[in-house]
Amino acid sequence: QKEVEQDPGPLSVPEGAIVSLNCTYSNSAFQYFMWYRQYSRKGPELLMYTYSSGNKEDGRFTAQVDKSSKYISLFIRDSQPSDSATYLCAMSANGNQFYFGTGTSLTVIP
Amino acid sequence: GAVVSQHPSRVICKSGTSVKIECRSLDFQATTMFWYRQFPKQSLMLMATSNEGSKATYEQGVEKDKFLINHASLTLSTLTVTSAHPEDSSFYICSAKAGQGSYEQYFGPGTRLTVT
């Protein structure tokens, strides 16, 4: 079983839709959770990071962590064509070794 | 957010030659830097972790003699692909993490290596 599972998509939504991106994991020791956005042929950009369980909101983005279910989510409200990218989840138990999901490809259609 | 640069952004070299890629943290000191490789439409594959002033830790299956990593200062790490072959063609991305207590990784823009 992989440490981190992420549906690769592709996911296609109309502009303005709410997008839900998810990852599951198997290691209960993970306590640092991150979401990255990667445009084609570019390096990943850190979007959100959370420690332990709970929600974190930043503008149109909300990150949720449910440690009891080993499930994390990223919600994008009022999605825009510029949100079209690949979204990678990442997590770590100690802040030194990181495990990445395979990424979900998102297209927001104008 | 913190800025990490990579140079060059794109390089084409002939088979058998060596290529050096630089990774710099521009506005923070990076005690740890990571080197990744990414194939088209695939996730990041960690190659090695380097801590400033010490030898890099390579992931299983990554040849340390082929992929030489040097982390000589708190703002610079280099990856040298020695005797490059066409199968080494890939997108190489570095990331940097600040000191203890920091867990966020900041990625460079990547280097596209093509070996002909």
PDB file of C-alpha atoms in Angstrom:
ATOM      1  CA  GLN A   1       0.000   0.000   0.000  1.00  0.00           C
ATOM      2  CA  LYS A   2       1.296   3.434  -0.906  1.00  0.00           C
ATOM      3  CA  GLU A   3       1.894   5.900   1.891  1.00  0.00           C
ATOM      4  CA  VAL A   4      -0.262   8.500   0.146  1.00  0.00           C
ATOM      5  CA  GLU A   5      -3.076   7.912  -2.335  1.00  0.00           C
ATOM      6  CA  GLN A   6      -4.429  10.610  -4.598  1.00  0.00           C
ATOM      7  CA  ASP A   7      -6.835  10.290  -7.500  1.00  0.00           C
ATOM      8  CA  PRO A   8      -4.949  11.516 -10.585  1.00  0.00           C
ATOM      9  CA  GLY A   9      -8.112  12.700 -12.302  1.00  0.00           C
ATOM     10  CA  PRO A  10      -8.293  14.444 -14.670  1.00  0.00           C
ATOM     11  CA  LEU A  11     -10.944  16.625 -13.109  1.00  0.00           C
ATOM     12  CA  SER A  12     -12.805  19.112 -15.277  1.00  0.00           C
ATOM     13  CA  VAL A  13     -15.219  21.693 -13.824  1.00  0.00           C
ATOM     14  CA  PRO A  14     -16.987  24.834 -15.079  1.00  0.00           C
ATOM     15  CA  GLU A  15     -15.775  28.216 -13.926  1.00  0.00           C
ATOM     16  CA  GLY A  16     -17.281  29.186 -10.572  1.00  0.00           C
ATOM     17  CA  ALA A  17     -17.693  25.617  -9.342  1.00  0.00           C
ATOM     18  CA  ILE A  18     -16.488  24.382  -5.984  1.00  0.00           C
ATOM     19  CA  VAL A  19     -13.629  21.916  -6.387  1.00  0.00           C
ATOM     20  CA  SER A  20     -12.832  19.199  -3.893  1.00  0.00           C
ATOM     21  CA  LEU A  21      -9.428  17.503  -4.029  1.00  0.00           C
ATOM     22  CA  ASN A  22      -8.583  14.665  -1.678  1.00  0.00           C
ATOM     23  CA  CYS A  23      -5.817  12.427  -0.435  1.00  0.00           C
ATOM     24  CA  THR A  24      -5.802   9.453   1.868  1.00  0.00           C
ATOM     25  CA  TYR A  25      -2.853   8.106   3.767  1.00  0.00           C
ATOM     26  CA  SER A  26      -1.892   5.093   5.791  1.00  0.00           C
ATOM     27  CA  ASN A  27       0.684   6.375   8.284  1.00  0.00           C
ATOM     28  CA  SER A  28      -1.008   7.618  11.448  1.00  0.00           C
ATOM     29  CA  ALA A  29       2.230   9.381  12.433  1.00  0.00           C
ATOM     30  CA  PHE A  30       1.787  12.023   9.728  1.00  0.00           C
ATOM     31  CA  GLN A  31       1.077  15.371  11.305  1.00  0.00           C
ATOM     32  CA  TYR A  32       2.249  17.901   8.733  1.00  0.00           C
ATOM     33  CA  PHE A  33       0.032  18.287   5.677  1.00  0.00           C
ATOM     34  CA  MET A  34       0.629  20.411   2.611  1.00  0.00           C
ATOM     35  CA  TRP A  35      -0.993  21.185  -0.717  1.00  0.00           C
ATOM     36  CA  TYR A  36       1.025  22.279  -3.717  1.00  0.00           C
ATOM     37  CA  ARG A  37      -0.094  23.623  -7.078  1.00  0.00           C
ATOM     38  CA  GLN A  38       2.025  22.832 -10.119  1.00  0.00           C
ATOM     39  CA  TYR A  39       1.556  24.455 -13.486  1.00  0.00           C
ATOM     40  CA  SER A  40       2.860  22.633 -16.524  1.00  0.00           C
ATOM     41  CA  ARG A  41       6.673  22.636 -16.761  1.00  0.00           C
ATOM     42  CA  LYS A  42       7.021  24.588 -13.514  1.00  0.00           C
ATOM     43  CA  GLY A  43       8.042  23.685  -9.983  1.00  0.00           C
ATOM     44  CA  PRO A  44       5.337  23.070  -7.349  1.00  0.00           C
ATOM     45  CA  GLU A  45       4.114  26.112  -5.438  1.00  0.00           C
ATOM     46  CA  LEU A  46       3.158  25.766  -1.780  1.00  0.00           C
ATOM     47  CA  LEU A  47      -0.517  26.663  -1.401  1.00  0.00           C
ATOM     48  CA  MET A  48      -1.533  25.612   2.071  1.00  0.00           C
ATOM     49  CA  TYR A  49      -0.027  23.835   5.019  1.00  0.00           C
ATOM     50  CA  THR A  50      -1.576  22.602   8.222  1.00  0.00           C
ATOM     51  CA  TYR A  51      -0.373  20.920  11.336  1.00  0.00           C
ATOM     52  CA  SER A  52      -2.433  18.109  12.857  1.00  0.00           C
ATOM     53  CA  SER A  53      -6.206  18.123  12.408  1.00  0.00           C
ATOM     54  CA  GLY A  54      -8.605  20.902  11.592  1.00  0.00           C
ATOM     55  CA  ASN A  55      -9.366  23.428   8.908  1.00  0.00           C
ATOM     56  CA  LYS A  56      -7.381  26.289   7.465  1.00  0.00           C
ATOM     57  CA  GLU A  57      -8.746  28.913   5.125  1.00  0.00           C
ATOM     58  CA  ASP A  58      -6.879  31.267   2.820  1.00  0.00           C
ATOM     59  CA  GLY A  59      -8.990  33.241   0.392  1.00  0.00           C
ATOM     60  CA  ARG A  60     -10.778  30.834  -1.918  1.00  0.00           C
ATOM     61  CA  PHE A  61      -8.834  27.848  -0.590  1.00  0.00           C
ATOM     62  CA  THR A  62      -9.704  25.707   2.427  1.00  0.00           C
ATOM     63  CA  ALA A  63      -7.588  22.810   3.646  1.00  0.00           C
ATOM     64  CA  GLN A  64      -9.126  20.171   5.883  1.00  0.00           C
ATOM     65  CA  VAL A  65      -7.422  17.392   7.793  1.00  0.00           C
ATOM     66  CA  ASP A  66      -9.269  14.480   9.360  1.00  0.00           C
ATOM     67  CA  LYS A  67      -6.652  12.411  11.144  1.00  0.00           C
ATOM     68  CA  SER A  68      -9.193   9.911  12.450  1.00  0.00           C
ATOM     69  CA  SER A  69     -10.073   8.976   8.872  1.00  0.00           C
ATOM     70  CA  LYS A  70      -6.550   9.614   7.516  1.00  0.00           C
ATOM     71  CA  TYR A  71      -8.072  11.910   4.913  1.00  0.00           C
ATOM     72  CA  ILE A  72      -7.174  15.398   3.786  1.00  0.00           C
ATOM     73  CA  SER A  73      -9.006  17.718   1.426  1.00  0.00           C
ATOM     74  CA  LEU A  74      -8.453  20.948  -0.440  1.00  0.00           C
ATOM     75  CA  PHE A  75     -11.514  22.953  -1.434  1.00  0.00           C
ATOM     76  CA  ILE A  76     -11.389  25.682  -4.047  1.00  0.00           C
ATOM     77  CA  ARG A  77     -14.364  28.042  -4.108  1.00  0.00           C
ATOM     78  CA  ASP A  78     -15.392  30.083  -7.148  1.00  0.00           C
ATOM     79  CA  SER A  79     -12.866  28.237  -9.286  1.00  0.00           C
ATOM     80  CA  GLN A  80     -11.158  30.206 -12.026  1.00  0.00           C
ATOM     81  CA  PRO A  81      -9.477  29.127 -15.275  1.00  0.00           C
ATOM     82  CA  SER A  82      -6.185  30.200 -13.688  1.00  0.00           C
ATOM     83  CA  ASP A  83      -6.687  27.442 -11.101  1.00  0.00           C
ATOM     84  CA  SER A  84      -6.137  24.882 -13.873  1.00  0.00           C
ATOM     85  CA  ALA A  85      -3.058  22.973 -12.746  1.00  0.00           C
ATOM     86  CA  THR A  86      -1.972  19.786 -11.046  1.00  0.00           C
ATOM     87  CA  TYR A  87      -2.513  19.730  -7.281  1.00  0.00           C
ATOM     88  CA  LEU A  88      -0.201  17.648  -5.135  1.00  0.00           C
ATOM     89  CA  CYS A  89      -0.763  16.707  -1.529  1.00  0.00           C
ATOM     90  CA  ALA A  90       2.240  16.081   0.695  1.00  0.00           C
ATOM     91  CA  MET A  91       2.645  14.972   4.261  1.00  0.00           C
ATOM     92  CA  SER A  92       5.282  14.268   6.847  1.00  0.00           C
ATOM     93  CA  ALA A  93       5.597  12.794  10.294  1.00  0.00           C
ATOM     94  CA  ASN A  94       8.668  14.701  11.385  1.00  0.00           C
ATOM     95  CA  GLY A  95       9.133  17.541   8.925  1.00  0.00           C
ATOM     96  CA  ASN A  96      12.194  15.843   7.480  1.00  0.00           C
ATOM     97  CA  GLN A  97      10.849  13.117   5.216  1.00  0.00           C
ATOM     98  CA  PHE A  98       7.962  13.973   2.934  1.00  0.00           C
ATOM     99  CA  TYR A  99       5.536  11.803   1.026  1.00  0.00           C
ATOM    100  CA  PHE A 100       3.756  13.137  -2.027  1.00  0.00           C
ATOM    101  CA  GLY A 101       0.581  12.095  -3.766  1.00  0.00           C
ATOM    102  CA  THR A 102       0.670  11.519  -7.503  1.00  0.00           C
ATOM    103  CA  GLY A 103      -1.203  14.766  -8.141  1.00  0.00           C
ATOM    104  CA  THR A 104      -4.687  15.558  -9.460  1.00  0.00           C
ATOM    105  CA  SER A 105      -4.950  17.342 -12.786  1.00  0.00           C
ATOM    106  CA  LEU A 106      -7.631  20.054 -12.679  1.00  0.00           C
ATOM    107  CA  THR A 107      -9.080  21.992 -15.599  1.00  0.00           C
ATOM    108  CA  VAL A 108     -11.481  24.869 -15.002  1.00  0.00           C
ATOM    109  CA  ILE A 109     -13.478  25.584 -18.135  1.00  0.00           C
ATOM    110  CA  PRO A 110     -14.436  29.229 -18.806  1.00  0.00           C
TER     111      PRO A 110
ATOM    112  CA  GLY B   1       6.642  33.081   0.485  1.00  0.00           C
ATOM    113  CA  ALA B   2      10.241  31.927   0.349  1.00  0.00           C
ATOM    114  CA  VAL B   3      11.957  31.906  -3.035  1.00  0.00           C
ATOM    115  CA  VAL B   4      14.082  29.141  -4.470  1.00  0.00           C
ATOM    116  CA  SER B   5      15.836  29.516  -7.786  1.00  0.00           C
ATOM    117  CA  GLN B   6      17.312  26.940 -10.102  1.00  0.00           C
ATOM    118  CA  HIS B   7      19.818  27.352 -12.876  1.00  0.00           C
ATOM    119  CA  PRO B   8      19.748  26.559 -15.693  1.00  0.00           C
ATOM    120  CA  SER B   9      16.047  26.261 -16.441  1.00  0.00           C
ATOM    121  CA  ARG B  10      16.743  24.187 -19.510  1.00  0.00           C
ATOM    122  CA  VAL B  11      19.844  22.376 -20.712  1.00  0.00           C
ATOM    123  CA  ILE B  12      20.636  20.152 -23.657  1.00  0.00           C
ATOM    124  CA  CYS B  13      23.814  18.121 -23.548  1.00  0.00           C
ATOM    125  CA  LYS B  14      25.450  15.323 -25.452  1.00  0.00           C
ATOM    126  CA  SER B  15      25.592  11.790 -24.168  1.00  0.00           C
ATOM    127  CA  GLY B  16      28.654  11.203 -22.001  1.00  0.00           C
ATOM    128  CA  THR B  17      29.017  14.761 -20.766  1.00  0.00           C
ATOM    129  CA  SER B  18      28.300  16.054 -17.250  1.00  0.00           C
ATOM    130  CA  VAL B  19      25.757  18.698 -16.300  1.00  0.00           C
ATOM    131  CA  LYS B  20      25.583  20.769 -13.136  1.00  0.00           C
ATOM    132  CA  ILE B  21      22.314  22.183 -11.818  1.00  0.00           C
ATOM    133  CA  GLU B  22      22.308  24.839  -9.109  1.00  0.00           C
ATOM    134  CA  CYS B  23      19.625  25.359  -6.495  1.00  0.00           C
ATOM    135  CA  ARG B  24      19.617  28.510  -4.393  1.00  0.00           C
ATOM    136  CA  SER B  25      17.418  29.722  -1.566  1.00  0.00           C
ATOM    137  CA  LEU B  26      17.234  33.462  -2.150  1.00  0.00           C
ATOM    138  CA  ASP B  27      15.708  34.880   1.008  1.00  0.00           C
ATOM    139  CA  PHE B  28      16.225  32.252   3.682  1.00  0.00           C
ATOM    140  CA  GLN B  29      18.834  29.824   4.884  1.00  0.00           C
ATOM    141  CA  ALA B  30      18.102  26.256   3.898  1.00  0.00           C
ATOM    142  CA  THR B  31      19.548  23.685   6.243  1.00  0.00           C
ATOM    143  CA  THR B  32      18.008  20.933   4.136  1.00  0.00           C
ATOM    144  CA  MET B  33      17.570  20.701   0.389  1.00  0.00           C
ATOM    145  CA  PHE B  34      15.878  17.979  -1.571  1.00  0.00           C
ATOM    146  CA  TRP B  35      16.384  16.881  -5.154  1.00  0.00           C
ATOM    147  CA  TYR B  36      13.511  15.378  -7.102  1.00  0.00           C
ATOM    148  CA  ARG B  37      13.010  13.981 -10.540  1.00  0.00           C
ATOM    149  CA  GLN B  38       9.685  14.179 -12.320  1.00  0.00           C
ATOM    150  CA  PHE B  39       8.584  12.323 -15.430  1.00  0.00           C
ATOM    151  CA  PRO B  40       5.732  13.650 -17.585  1.00  0.00           C
ATOM    152  CA  LYS B  41       2.358  13.417 -15.874  1.00  0.00           C
ATOM    153  CA  GLN B  42       3.896  11.706 -12.860  1.00  0.00           C
ATOM    154  CA  SER B  43       4.536  12.799  -9.327  1.00  0.00           C
ATOM    155  CA  LEU B  44       7.795  13.814  -7.771  1.00  0.00           C
ATOM    156  CA  MET B  45      10.383  11.130  -7.164  1.00  0.00           C
ATOM    157  CA  LEU B  46      12.739  11.982  -4.332  1.00  0.00           C
ATOM    158  CA  MET B  47      16.333  11.354  -5.338  1.00  0.00           C
ATOM    159  CA  ALA B  48      18.257  12.584  -2.340  1.00  0.00           C
ATOM    160  CA  THR B  49      18.201  14.754   0.747  1.00  0.00           C
ATOM    161  CA  SER B  50      21.132  16.995   1.512  1.00  0.00           C
ATOM    162  CA  ASN B  51      21.946  18.790   4.714  1.00  0.00           C
ATOM    163  CA  GLU B  52      24.378  21.656   4.687  1.00  0.00           C
ATOM    164  CA  GLY B  53      27.909  20.524   5.373  1.00  0.00           C
ATOM    165  CA  SER B  54      27.237  16.801   5.292  1.00  0.00           C
ATOM    166  CA  LYS B  55      26.933  14.062   2.693  1.00  0.00           C
ATOM    167  CA  ALA B  56      23.652  13.646   0.901  1.00  0.00           C
ATOM    168  CA  THR B  57      21.331  10.774   1.723  1.00  0.00           C
ATOM    169  CA  TYR B  58      20.264   9.004  -1.441  1.00  0.00           C
ATOM    170  CA  GLU B  59      17.022   7.136  -1.973  1.00  0.00           C
ATOM    171  CA  GLN B  60      17.124   3.481  -2.856  1.00  0.00           C
ATOM    172  CA  GLY B  61      17.909   2.933  -6.506  1.00  0.00           C
ATOM    173  CA  VAL B  62      19.549   6.322  -7.048  1.00  0.00           C
ATOM    174  CA  GLU B  63      23.205   6.041  -8.023  1.00  0.00           C
ATOM    175  CA  LYS B  64      25.230   8.349  -5.825  1.00  0.00           C
ATOM    176  CA  ASP B  65      28.207   8.227  -8.167  1.00  0.00           C
ATOM    177  CA  LYS B  66      26.067   9.330 -11.081  1.00  0.00           C
ATOM    178  CA  PHE B  67      24.098  12.037  -9.318  1.00  0.00           C
ATOM    179  CA  LEU B  68      26.606  14.024  -7.281  1.00  0.00           C
ATOM    180  CA  ILE B  69      25.083  16.367  -4.742  1.00  0.00           C
ATOM    181  CA  ASN B  70      26.930  19.104  -2.926  1.00  0.00           C
ATOM    182  CA  HIS B  71      25.393  21.358  -0.280  1.00  0.00           C
ATOM    183  CA  ALA B  72      28.312  23.606   0.506  1.00  0.00           C
ATOM    184  CA  SER B  73      26.424  26.531   1.999  1.00  0.00           C
ATOM    185  CA  LEU B  74      23.084  27.336   3.579  1.00  0.00           C
ATOM    186  CA  THR B  75      21.839  28.855   0.347  1.00  0.00           C
ATOM    187  CA  LEU B  76      23.294  26.648  -2.371  1.00  0.00           C
ATOM    188  CA  SER B  77      23.072  23.010  -3.366  1.00  0.00           C
ATOM    189  CA  THR B  78      24.236  21.545  -6.654  1.00  0.00           C
ATOM    190  CA  LEU B  79      23.305  18.374  -8.521  1.00  0.00           C
ATOM    191  CA  THR B  80      25.785  17.112 -11.086  1.00  0.00           C
ATOM    192  CA  VAL B  81      24.623  14.467 -13.520  1.00  0.00           C
ATOM    193  CA  THR B  82      27.804  12.703 -14.550  1.00  0.00           C
ATOM    194  CA  SER B  83      28.250  10.898 -17.867  1.00  0.00           C
ATOM    195  CA  ALA B  84      24.694  11.706 -18.817  1.00  0.00           C
ATOM    196  CA  HIS B  85      22.717   9.353 -21.032  1.00  0.00           C
ATOM    197  CA  PRO B  86      19.411   9.849 -22.856  1.00  0.00           C
ATOM    198  CA  GLU B  87      17.558   7.992 -20.093  1.00  0.00           C
ATOM    199  CA  ASP B  88      18.654  10.730 -17.692  1.00  0.00           C
ATOM    200  CA  SER B  89      16.531  13.210 -19.636  1.00  0.00           C
ATOM    201  CA  SER B  90      13.936  14.468 -17.186  1.00  0.00           C
ATOM    202  CA  PHE B  91      12.646  17.411 -15.184  1.00  0.00           C
ATOM    203  CA  TYR B  92      14.803  17.926 -12.089  1.00  0.00           C
ATOM    204  CA  ILE B  93      13.378  19.978  -9.246  1.00  0.00           C
ATOM    205  CA  CYS B  94      15.000  21.051  -6.014  1.00  0.00           C
ATOM    206  CA  SER B  95      13.314  22.190  -2.851  1.00  0.00           C
ATOM    207  CA  ALA B  96      14.582  23.830   0.289  1.00  0.00           C
ATOM    208  CA  LYS B  97      13.508  23.750   3.887  1.00  0.00           C
ATOM    209  CA  ALA B  98      14.505  26.209   6.552  1.00  0.00           C
ATOM    210  CA  GLY B  99      15.917  25.156   9.914  1.00  0.00           C
ATOM    211  CA  GLN B 100      14.529  23.146  12.757  1.00  0.00           C
ATOM    212  CA  GLY B 101      10.894  23.774  13.470  1.00  0.00           C
ATOM    213  CA  SER B 102      10.166  24.434   9.810  1.00  0.00           C
ATOM    214  CA  TYR B 103       8.394  21.818   7.754  1.00  0.00           C
ATOM    215  CA  GLU B 104       7.397  23.745   4.671  1.00  0.00           C
ATOM    216  CA  GLN B 105       9.306  22.885   1.518  1.00  0.00           C
ATOM    217  CA  TYR B 106       9.709  25.552  -1.126  1.00  0.00           C
ATOM    218  CA  PHE B 107      10.387  24.351  -4.630  1.00  0.00           C
ATOM    219  CA  GLY B 108      12.545  25.748  -7.377  1.00  0.00           C
ATOM    220  CA  PRO B 109      11.127  26.200 -10.882  1.00  0.00           C
ATOM    221  CA  GLY B 110      12.814  23.052 -12.157  1.00  0.00           C
ATOM    222  CA  THR B 111      15.438  22.249 -14.775  1.00  0.00           C
ATOM    223  CA  ARG B 112      14.554  20.446 -17.979  1.00  0.00           C
ATOM    224  CA  LEU B 113      17.488  18.221 -18.960  1.00  0.00           C
ATOM    225  CA  THR B 114      17.636  16.712 -22.434  1.00  0.00           C
ATOM    226  CA  VAL B 115      20.498  14.354 -23.256  1.00  0.00           C
ATOM    227  CA  THR B 116      21.001  13.729 -26.954  1.00  0.00           C
TER     228      THR B 116
END
